[in-house]
Coordinates of C-alpha atoms and ligand atoms in Angstrom, one line a residue:
M27 CA 27.7 11.8 14.2
A28 CA 26.4 10.9 11.0
T29 CA 29.1 9.8 8.5
S30 CA 28.7 10.8 4.6
V31 CA 29.9 8.8 1.9
Q32 CA 29.7 11.6 -0.6
T33 CA 29.2 15.2 -0.1
H34 CA 26.1 16.2 -2.0
T35 CA 25.3 19.6 -3.8
D36 CA 22.2 17.9 -5.1
Q37 CA 18.9 19.1 -3.7
A38 CA 17.6 15.5 -3.7
F39 CA 19.6 12.6 -2.6
Q40 CA 19.6 9.1 -1.1
Q41 CA 20.0 8.7 2.8
C42 CA 20.2 5.6 5.1
V43 CA 17.3 5.8 7.6
S44 CA 19.5 4.7 10.3
P45 CA 20.5 7.9 12.2
D46 CA 23.5 6.0 13.4
C47 CA 24.7 5.6 9.7
G48 CA 23.0 8.3 7.7
A49 CA 25.2 7.6 4.6
T50 CA 24.2 9.5 1.5
Y51 CA 23.9 8.5 -2.1
D52 CA 23.4 10.4 -5.2
V53 CA 19.9 10.4 -6.6
G54 CA 21.3 8.8 -9.8
E55 CA 22.3 5.5 -7.9
A56 CA 19.9 2.4 -8.3
L57 CA 20.2 1.1 -4.8
T58 CA 17.9 -1.0 -2.4
S59 CA 19.9 -0.8 0.4
C60 CA 22.6 1.1 2.3
Q61 CA 26.0 -0.1 1.2
Q62 CA 27.5 0.8 4.7
C63 CA 25.1 -0.9 7.0
G64 CA 22.5 -2.7 4.9
G65 CA 19.6 -0.7 6.2
L66 CA 16.9 0.9 4.0
L67 CA 17.1 4.4 2.3
D68 CA 15.2 7.5 2.0
V69 CA 14.9 9.7 -0.8
A70 CA 15.8 13.0 1.1
Y71 CA 15.9 16.7 0.0
D72 CA 17.6 19.9 0.8
W73 CA 14.0 21.7 1.2
N74 CA 15.7 25.2 1.7
R75 CA 17.1 25.1 -1.6
L76 CA 13.7 23.9 -3.1
P77 CA 10.8 26.0 -3.9
V78 CA 8.2 24.5 -1.4
P79 CA 4.7 26.3 -1.5
D80 CA 3.8 27.9 1.9
S81 CA 0.4 26.4 2.1
L82 CA -1.2 23.1 0.7
K83 CA -4.0 25.1 -1.0
F84 CA -1.3 26.1 -3.6
F85 CA -1.9 22.5 -5.2
E86 CA -5.4 23.4 -5.5
Q87 CA -4.8 25.7 -8.5
K88 CA -3.3 22.9 -10.6
W89 CA -6.8 21.5 -11.2
A90 CA -7.3 24.5 -13.3
R91 CA -4.2 23.2 -15.6
R92 CA -5.5 19.6 -16.1
N93 CA -4.6 19.3 -19.9
D94 CA -0.9 19.4 -18.5
P95 CA -0.1 15.5 -17.9
L96 CA 1.7 16.5 -14.8
C97 CA -1.1 18.6 -13.2
R98 CA -3.8 15.7 -14.1
S99 CA -1.7 13.0 -12.4
G100 CA -2.9 12.7 -8.8
V101 CA 0.9 12.0 -7.9
W102 CA 2.7 14.6 -10.0
R103 CA 0.2 17.3 -9.1
F104 CA 2.3 17.2 -6.0
H105 CA 5.7 17.5 -7.7
E106 CA 7.1 20.2 -5.3
L107 CA 6.8 17.7 -2.3
L108 CA 8.5 14.7 -4.2
P109 CA 11.1 17.0 -6.4
F110 CA 13.6 14.2 -7.2
A111 CA 13.3 14.2 -10.9
P112 CA 13.0 16.7 -13.7
P113 CA 9.6 17.3 -15.1
E114 CA 10.6 16.3 -18.6
K115 CA 11.7 12.8 -17.6
V116 CA 8.2 12.2 -15.7
V117 CA 6.5 9.1 -16.9
T118 CA 2.7 9.2 -16.2
I119 CA -0.4 7.5 -17.2
G120 CA -2.8 9.5 -15.5
E121 CA -2.5 7.6 -12.1
G122 CA -3.9 9.0 -8.7
Q123 CA -7.1 10.1 -10.0
T124 CA -8.7 8.6 -6.9
M125 CA -11.4 9.7 -4.6
L126 CA -12.3 9.9 -1.0
Q127 CA -15.7 8.5 -0.4
P128 CA -17.7 9.2 2.8
S129 CA -19.8 5.9 3.7
D130 CA -22.5 6.0 6.5
G131 CA -23.0 2.4 5.9
V132 CA -19.6 1.3 6.6
A133 CA -19.4 4.1 9.3
K134 CA -22.6 2.2 11.1
F135 CA -20.8 -1.3 10.6
V136 CA -17.5 -0.1 12.0
G137 CA -19.5 1.7 14.8
V138 CA -18.3 5.4 14.3
N139 CA -20.7 8.4 13.9
A140 CA -22.4 9.1 10.6
G141 CA -20.4 11.3 8.5
N142 CA -17.1 10.2 10.0
L143 CA -16.0 7.3 8.0
Y144 CA -14.1 7.8 4.6
L145 CA -13.1 5.2 2.1
E146 CA -10.0 6.2 0.1
Y147 CA -10.7 4.4 -2.9
E148 CA -7.3 3.5 -4.8
G149 CA -9.0 0.8 -7.1
L150 CA -9.5 3.5 -9.4
N151 CA -6.0 3.7 -10.6
P152 CA -5.0 2.7 -14.1
S153 CA -4.1 -0.8 -13.1
G154 CA -6.5 -1.2 -10.2
S155 CA -4.6 -0.6 -7.2
F156 CA -2.6 1.9 -5.2
K157 CA 0.6 0.4 -6.4
D158 CA 0.3 3.1 -9.5
N159 CA 1.2 5.7 -7.2
G160 CA 4.4 4.1 -6.4
M161 CA 5.3 2.7 -9.7
T162 CA 5.1 6.1 -11.6
A163 CA 7.7 7.5 -9.4
A164 CA 10.1 4.4 -9.6
F165 CA 9.5 3.9 -13.3
T166 CA 10.4 7.6 -13.7
H167 CA 13.9 7.3 -11.7
A168 CA 14.5 3.9 -13.8
H169 CA 14.1 6.2 -16.9
T170 CA 16.0 8.8 -15.6
I171 CA 18.9 6.6 -15.1
G172 CA 18.4 4.7 -18.3
A173 CA 17.1 1.4 -17.2
K174 CA 16.1 -0.8 -19.8
R175 CA 14.6 -3.6 -17.8
A176 CA 12.7 -3.5 -14.7
A177 CA 11.6 -6.4 -12.4
C178 CA 9.5 -7.1 -9.3
A179 CA 8.6 -10.0 -7.1
S180 CA 4.5 -9.6 -6.6
T181 CA 1.6 -11.0 -4.9
G182 CA 0.1 -9.6 -8.3
N183 CA -0.7 -5.9 -8.0
T184 CA 2.9 -4.7 -8.3
S185 CA 3.5 -6.7 -11.3
A186 CA 0.2 -5.6 -12.9
S187 CA 1.3 -1.9 -12.3
L188 CA 4.9 -2.5 -13.7
A189 CA 3.4 -4.5 -16.7
L190 CA 1.1 -1.6 -17.5
Y191 CA 3.8 1.2 -17.3
C192 CA 6.2 -0.8 -19.5
G193 CA 3.4 -1.7 -21.9
V194 CA 2.1 1.9 -22.4
S195 CA 5.5 3.6 -22.3
K196 CA 7.6 0.9 -24.1
L197 CA 10.4 2.2 -22.5
M198 CA 11.4 -0.9 -20.7
Q199 CA 10.8 -4.7 -20.4
A200 CA 9.0 -5.9 -17.4
V201 CA 10.1 -9.1 -15.5
I202 CA 8.0 -10.4 -12.9
F203 CA 8.5 -13.0 -10.3
I204 CA 5.3 -14.7 -8.5
G205 CA 4.9 -17.5 -6.3
S206 CA 3.0 -20.5 -7.6
G207 CA -0.6 -20.7 -7.0
K208 CA -0.5 -17.4 -4.7
I209 CA -1.8 -15.1 -7.2
S210 CA -5.6 -14.2 -8.1
Y211 CA -6.4 -14.5 -11.5
G212 CA -7.5 -10.6 -11.9
K213 CA -3.9 -9.8 -11.5
L214 CA -2.0 -12.7 -13.3
S215 CA -4.4 -11.8 -16.2
Q216 CA -3.2 -8.3 -16.3
A217 CA 0.6 -9.1 -16.2
L218 CA 0.1 -11.7 -19.2
D219 CA -2.1 -9.3 -21.2
Y220 CA 0.2 -6.4 -20.8
G221 CA 3.0 -8.6 -22.1
A222 CA 5.4 -8.9 -19.2
L223 CA 7.9 -11.6 -18.9
T224 CA 6.3 -13.6 -16.1
L225 CA 8.1 -16.1 -14.0
Q226 CA 6.4 -18.4 -11.8
I227 CA 8.5 -19.5 -9.0
S228 CA 7.8 -22.7 -7.0
G229 CA 7.5 -21.0 -3.7
D230 CA 5.6 -18.2 -2.1
F231 CA 6.0 -14.3 -2.0
D232 CA 9.0 -14.3 0.5
D233 CA 10.8 -17.0 -1.7
A234 CA 9.9 -14.9 -5.1
M235 CA 11.3 -11.5 -3.3
Q236 CA 14.6 -13.4 -2.3
R237 CA 15.2 -14.6 -5.7
V238 CA 14.3 -11.1 -7.4
R239 CA 16.9 -9.4 -5.5
Q240 CA 19.6 -11.9 -6.5
V241 CA 18.5 -11.9 -10.0
S242 CA 18.5 -8.0 -10.4
E243 CA 21.6 -7.6 -8.8
Q244 CA 23.3 -10.3 -11.2
L245 CA 21.7 -9.0 -14.4
G246 CA 21.6 -5.3 -13.6
I247 CA 17.9 -5.2 -13.7
Y248 CA 16.2 -2.2 -12.0
L249 CA 14.2 -3.5 -9.0
V250 CA 10.7 -1.8 -8.4
N251 CA 9.6 -3.7 -5.1
S252 CA 9.0 -1.1 -2.3
V253 CA 12.7 -1.4 -1.1
N254 CA 12.9 1.0 -3.6
P255 CA 12.8 4.2 -2.1
F256 CA 11.5 6.2 -5.1
R257 CA 8.3 4.2 -5.0
L258 CA 7.4 5.5 -1.7
E259 CA 7.6 8.9 -2.7
G260 CA 4.8 8.4 -5.0
Q261 CA 2.8 6.7 -2.6
K262 CA 3.1 9.8 -0.3
T263 CA 0.6 11.5 -2.4
I264 CA -2.2 9.0 -1.3
M265 CA -2.1 11.1 2.0
Y266 CA -2.0 14.3 0.2
R267 CA -5.2 13.4 -1.7
V268 CA -6.8 12.6 1.6
L269 CA -5.9 15.8 2.9
E270 CA -7.1 17.5 0.1
S271 CA -10.3 15.8 -0.1
L272 CA -10.9 16.7 3.7
D273 CA -10.2 20.6 2.7
W274 CA -6.8 20.1 4.1
Q275 CA -8.0 19.1 7.7
V276 CA -6.1 16.3 9.2
P277 CA -8.3 13.3 10.2
D278 CA -7.9 11.5 13.4
W279 CA -7.0 8.1 12.0
I280 CA -5.6 6.3 8.9
V281 CA -6.2 2.8 8.8
V282 CA -4.3 0.8 6.2
P283 CA -3.7 -3.0 5.3
G284 CA 0.1 -3.9 6.2
G285 CA 1.7 -6.3 3.9
N286 CA 5.5 -5.3 2.6
L287 CA 4.7 -2.1 4.8
G288 CA 5.5 0.1 1.9
N289 CA 2.1 2.2 2.2
S290 CA 2.5 2.8 5.8
S291 CA 6.1 3.8 5.6
A292 CA 5.3 6.2 2.8
F293 CA 2.6 7.7 4.9
G294 CA 4.6 8.3 8.0
K295 CA 7.3 9.9 6.0
A296 CA 4.5 12.3 4.2
F297 CA 3.4 13.5 7.5
M298 CA 6.8 13.6 8.9
E299 CA 7.8 16.0 6.0
L300 CA 4.7 18.0 5.9
R301 CA 5.0 18.8 9.5
E302 CA 8.9 19.7 9.1
L303 CA 7.9 22.1 6.2
G304 CA 5.1 23.6 8.4
L305 CA 2.3 22.6 6.0
I306 CA 0.3 20.7 8.7
D307 CA 0.3 21.4 12.5
R308 CA -1.1 17.9 13.6
I309 CA -0.3 14.3 12.7
P310 CA -3.3 11.7 12.5
R311 CA -2.7 8.4 14.1
L312 CA -1.9 5.5 12.0
A313 CA -3.4 1.9 12.3
I314 CA -1.7 -1.0 10.4
I315 CA -3.7 -4.2 9.8
N316 CA -2.2 -7.5 9.5
A317 CA -4.0 -10.5 8.3
A318 CA -3.7 -12.9 11.4
G319 CA -2.1 -15.5 9.0
A320 CA 0.7 -13.3 8.0
N321 CA 1.1 -11.0 11.2
T322 CA 4.9 -10.1 11.4
M323 CA 4.3 -6.6 12.2
H324 CA 1.6 -7.3 14.8
E325 CA 3.8 -9.8 16.5
L326 CA 7.0 -7.8 16.7
Y327 CA 5.5 -4.3 17.6
E328 CA 2.5 -5.0 19.8
V329 CA 3.5 -8.5 21.1
R330 CA 7.5 -8.3 21.2
G331 CA 7.5 -4.5 22.1
N332 CA 9.9 -3.9 19.3
R333 CA 10.3 -0.2 18.4
W334 CA 11.8 2.7 16.3
N335 CA 13.7 3.8 19.6
D336 CA 14.9 7.2 17.7
G337 CA 16.5 4.8 15.1
H338 CA 18.4 2.5 17.2
I339 CA 16.0 -0.6 16.6
D340 CA 16.8 -3.9 18.0
Q341 CA 17.8 -5.6 14.6
Q342 CA 17.8 -8.8 16.4
A343 CA 14.0 -9.2 17.1
P344 CA 13.0 -9.7 13.3
E345 CA 15.7 -12.1 12.7
V346 CA 14.9 -14.2 16.0
Y347 CA 11.2 -14.2 14.8
Y348 CA 12.2 -15.2 11.2
D349 CA 14.2 -18.0 12.7
E350 CA 11.3 -19.2 14.9
L351 CA 9.0 -19.0 11.6
D352 CA 11.6 -21.3 9.5
A353 CA 12.1 -23.8 12.5
S354 CA 8.3 -24.2 12.9
G355 CA 8.0 -24.4 9.1
R356 CA 5.4 -21.6 9.3
R357 CA 4.3 -19.7 6.0
A358 CA 2.2 -16.7 5.6
S359 CA -1.5 -17.9 5.0
T360 CA -4.5 -15.8 4.0
I361 CA -7.2 -15.3 1.6
A362 CA -5.9 -11.7 1.3
S363 CA -3.1 -12.5 -1.2
A364 CA -1.9 -9.1 -1.4
I365 CA -0.8 -9.1 2.3
E366 CA 0.4 -12.8 2.6
I367 CA 3.8 -11.7 3.5
N368 CA 5.9 -12.8 6.5
R369 CA 9.0 -10.9 5.9
P370 CA 8.1 -7.6 5.2
V371 CA 10.8 -5.4 3.7
N372 CA 10.0 -2.1 4.9
Y373 CA 10.0 -3.1 8.7
Q374 CA 12.5 -0.6 9.7
K375 CA 10.7 2.2 8.1
C376 CA 7.5 1.2 9.2
L377 CA 8.7 1.3 12.9
R378 CA 9.5 5.2 12.3
A379 CA 6.2 5.6 10.7
L380 CA 4.5 4.2 13.9
D381 CA 6.7 6.4 15.7
V382 CA 5.7 9.4 14.1
C383 CA 2.1 8.6 13.9
D384 CA 1.6 7.4 17.3
G385 CA 0.6 4.1 15.7
V386 CA -0.9 0.9 16.4
V387 CA -0.8 -2.5 14.5
R388 CA -3.6 -5.2 14.8
E389 CA -4.3 -8.5 13.1
V390 CA -7.8 -9.6 11.6
T391 CA -9.1 -12.8 10.5
D392 CA -10.1 -13.9 7.2
G393 CA -13.5 -13.8 8.1
Q394 CA -13.4 -10.4 9.4
M395 CA -11.9 -9.3 6.2
L396 CA -14.6 -11.1 4.1
D397 CA -17.3 -9.8 6.1
S398 CA -16.0 -6.2 6.0
K399 CA -15.2 -6.4 2.2
A400 CA -19.0 -7.4 1.9
Q401 CA -20.0 -4.3 3.8
V402 CA -17.7 -2.2 1.6
G403 CA -19.4 -3.8 -1.6
A404 CA -22.8 -3.1 -0.3
N405 CA -22.1 0.2 0.8
G406 CA -19.4 1.6 -1.8
L407 CA -17.4 0.8 -4.7
G408 CA -16.2 -2.6 -3.3
C409 CA -12.5 -3.8 -2.9
E410 CA -10.3 -6.8 -2.9
P411 CA -9.9 -8.8 0.2
A412 CA -6.7 -7.4 1.4
S413 CA -8.2 -3.8 1.4
A414 CA -11.0 -4.8 3.5
A415 CA -8.4 -5.5 6.1
S416 CA -8.5 -1.5 6.9
V417 CA -12.4 -1.5 7.6
A418 CA -12.2 -4.8 9.7
G419 CA -9.3 -3.1 11.7
A420 CA -11.2 0.1 12.2
K421 CA -14.2 -2.0 13.6
L422 CA -11.7 -3.9 15.9
L423 CA -10.0 -0.7 17.2
R424 CA -13.4 0.8 17.6
A425 CA -14.6 -2.2 19.7
E426 CA -11.6 -2.0 21.9
G427 CA -12.3 1.9 22.5
I428 CA -9.0 3.0 20.8
I429 CA -11.0 4.6 17.8
A430 CA -13.8 6.8 19.4
P431 CA -17.2 7.2 17.7
S432 CA -16.4 10.9 17.3
D433 CA -13.3 10.1 15.5
R434 CA -12.7 10.7 11.6
V435 CA -11.5 7.8 10.3
V436 CA -10.0 7.2 6.8
C437 CA -9.7 3.6 5.6
I438 CA -7.6 2.9 2.6
L439 CA -9.2 0.6 0.1
T440 CA -5.9 -0.5 -1.7
G441 CA -7.2 -2.7 -4.6
H442 CA -10.3 -2.9 -6.9
Q443 CA -13.2 -5.1 -6.3
L444 CA -12.5 -7.1 -9.7
K445 CA -8.9 -8.1 -8.7
D446 CA -10.3 -11.3 -6.9
P447 CA -13.7 -12.3 -8.0
T448 CA -13.1 -15.7 -6.9
A449 CA -13.0 -14.5 -3.3
T450 CA -16.1 -12.5 -3.8
V451 CA -18.1 -15.3 -5.5
A452 CA -16.9 -17.8 -3.0
Y453 CA -18.3 -15.7 -0.1
H454 CA -21.7 -15.0 -1.7
T455 CA -22.8 -17.9 -3.4
T456 CA -21.4 -21.0 -2.0
D457 CA -23.6 -22.8 0.6
Q458 CA -22.5 -22.5 4.1
E459 CA -21.4 -26.0 4.5
E460 CA -19.1 -25.9 1.5
F461 CA -18.1 -22.3 2.4
N462 CA -17.1 -23.8 5.7
R463 CA -15.2 -26.7 4.2
V464 CA -13.2 -24.5 1.8
L465 CA -12.8 -21.6 3.9
G466 CA -13.1 -22.5 7.5
S467 CA -9.6 -23.7 8.0
R468 CA -8.5 -20.1 7.4
G469 CA -10.6 -19.0 10.5
V470 CA -13.8 -18.2 8.5
K471 CA -16.8 -19.5 10.4
R472 CA -19.7 -17.9 8.4
A473 CA -20.7 -15.4 5.7
D474 CA -22.8 -12.9 7.6
F475 CA -23.5 -10.7 4.7
A476 CA -23.8 -13.3 1.9
N477 CA -26.0 -12.2 -0.9
R478 CA -26.8 -15.7 -2.5
A479 CA -28.1 -16.4 -6.0
V480 CA -31.4 -17.5 -5.9
A481 CA -31.8 -20.8 -8.2
V482 CA -34.9 -20.6 -10.1
P483 CA -36.4 -23.1 -13.1
N484 CA -36.8 -21.6 -16.3
D485 CA -40.5 -20.8 -15.8
L486 CA -42.0 -17.7 -16.0
D487 CA -44.2 -18.2 -12.9
E488 CA -41.5 -19.8 -10.8
I489 CA -39.3 -16.7 -11.8
V490 CA -42.2 -14.4 -10.6
R491 CA -42.6 -15.9 -7.4
A492 CA -39.0 -16.0 -6.6
I493 CA -38.8 -12.3 -7.2
Q494 CA -42.1 -11.5 -4.8
L495 CA -40.7 -13.9 -2.1
N496 CA -37.2 -11.9 -2.2
S497 CA -38.3 -8.4 -2.4
Ligands
PLP706 C1 0.6 -4.3 -2.1 C2 -1.0 -4.5 -1.5 C3 -1.2 -4.1 -0.1 C4 0.0 -4.2 0.7 O1 0.6 -3.1 0.9 P1 2.0 -2.9 1.5 O2 2.6 -1.4 1.0 O3 3.0 -3.9 0.9 O4 2.0 -2.9 2.9 C5 -2.5 -4.2 0.2 N1 -3.6 -4.4 -0.6 C6 -3.4 -4.4 -1.8 C7 -4.5 -4.5 -2.7 C8 -2.1 -4.5 -2.3 O5 -2.0 -4.6 -3.7
ZN707 ZN1 23.4 2.9 6.6

């Protein structure tokens, strides 16, 4: 029997994801965990008392009102499906105007039929990653409750996004925690350029995450990491846009990189709600792809068999695993810095998403990610290393026969190609020996799709010859 610490008359509230607890909290509170049991919180709605459209087609008519900022935003266009804030409080900078790009070149690489592979290109967001979908929602919540400072720990993209919302709106100061030497220059440059207070902690992301929780609690700073349930509300809209681009047909697979597991958790919630509301009749399967050097979800779900189990999760399993990591001194290590995380904060919700979507988890090496990234670059708009985990994972699942050639597959490209040019240049231009020396220890054995720069003397004949030789 669910116990409730408060009785809610509101149409939106916060609720503990554990069905054994089910404690509810006012939407006006800033909480990052349940005060009864320590579990994660959802934003929940009393849909019966809210105006829910009877068909997803309803959202198409908003395209005609694109000079209204709430219709232009690819997040707030779906306001009816995340109705936790009044429209006049919404802070939007035009996020979520992204696109679903079919790619036959990547389809061939992955091994599915032409016409069946799509790349959801979230790098088109204002700060260059999918994080803006969630940040506009968390930032809006922070604004509605009068926060003056907002903080996050980040591998780079969350901080870039927070810094951007603070810079544009001037509503809050951004306080950013990053691990030392663990952030790509593209992302660090954004935080600095947008004027965020940037604290570089000696340690990695997992250390920075622990500290930012303590500091925000002590100083009363609003926390925007994905333990924040409002962030995930915004990230649900990535799935709405995928469905919209497919004329509201549900694909067979959604493939997404797994770091803190906010995206995968949000996707699961999106589909759970759409089904509950009768707006879809089928749920796609979800594939979450870890880096082999930061593979907690893969280990706990696929190897140790931990499951959602109707909300009765074996709480010990992750604790035992983290103790093992600590005892052996193992730290997350991958070139895909955005998913270089060993203690994913959304673990509990992610198990629910895997349950809802009949999901699977896989791990891919840095070499598989970099080759996949090169294929995305050569066939599409490009992405950062972590994003390519989705394509590498789809290829692996195809090879295993779990994805069929006739399946319709959507890979989420989480971040822009220019976020981490260092990795791209190293892949393409370093000579093979040097490449193996630098990246070999990370499991990168070769650069199959390297497009090396051709060195030519400053001489017209030599230049002409080089072009003829290479074309
Ligand atoms: C944050 C991030 C991820 C990881 O997403 P989670 O929701 O934390 O699992 C993956 N790719 C990029 C580019 C990111 O910025
Ligand atoms: Zn609880």
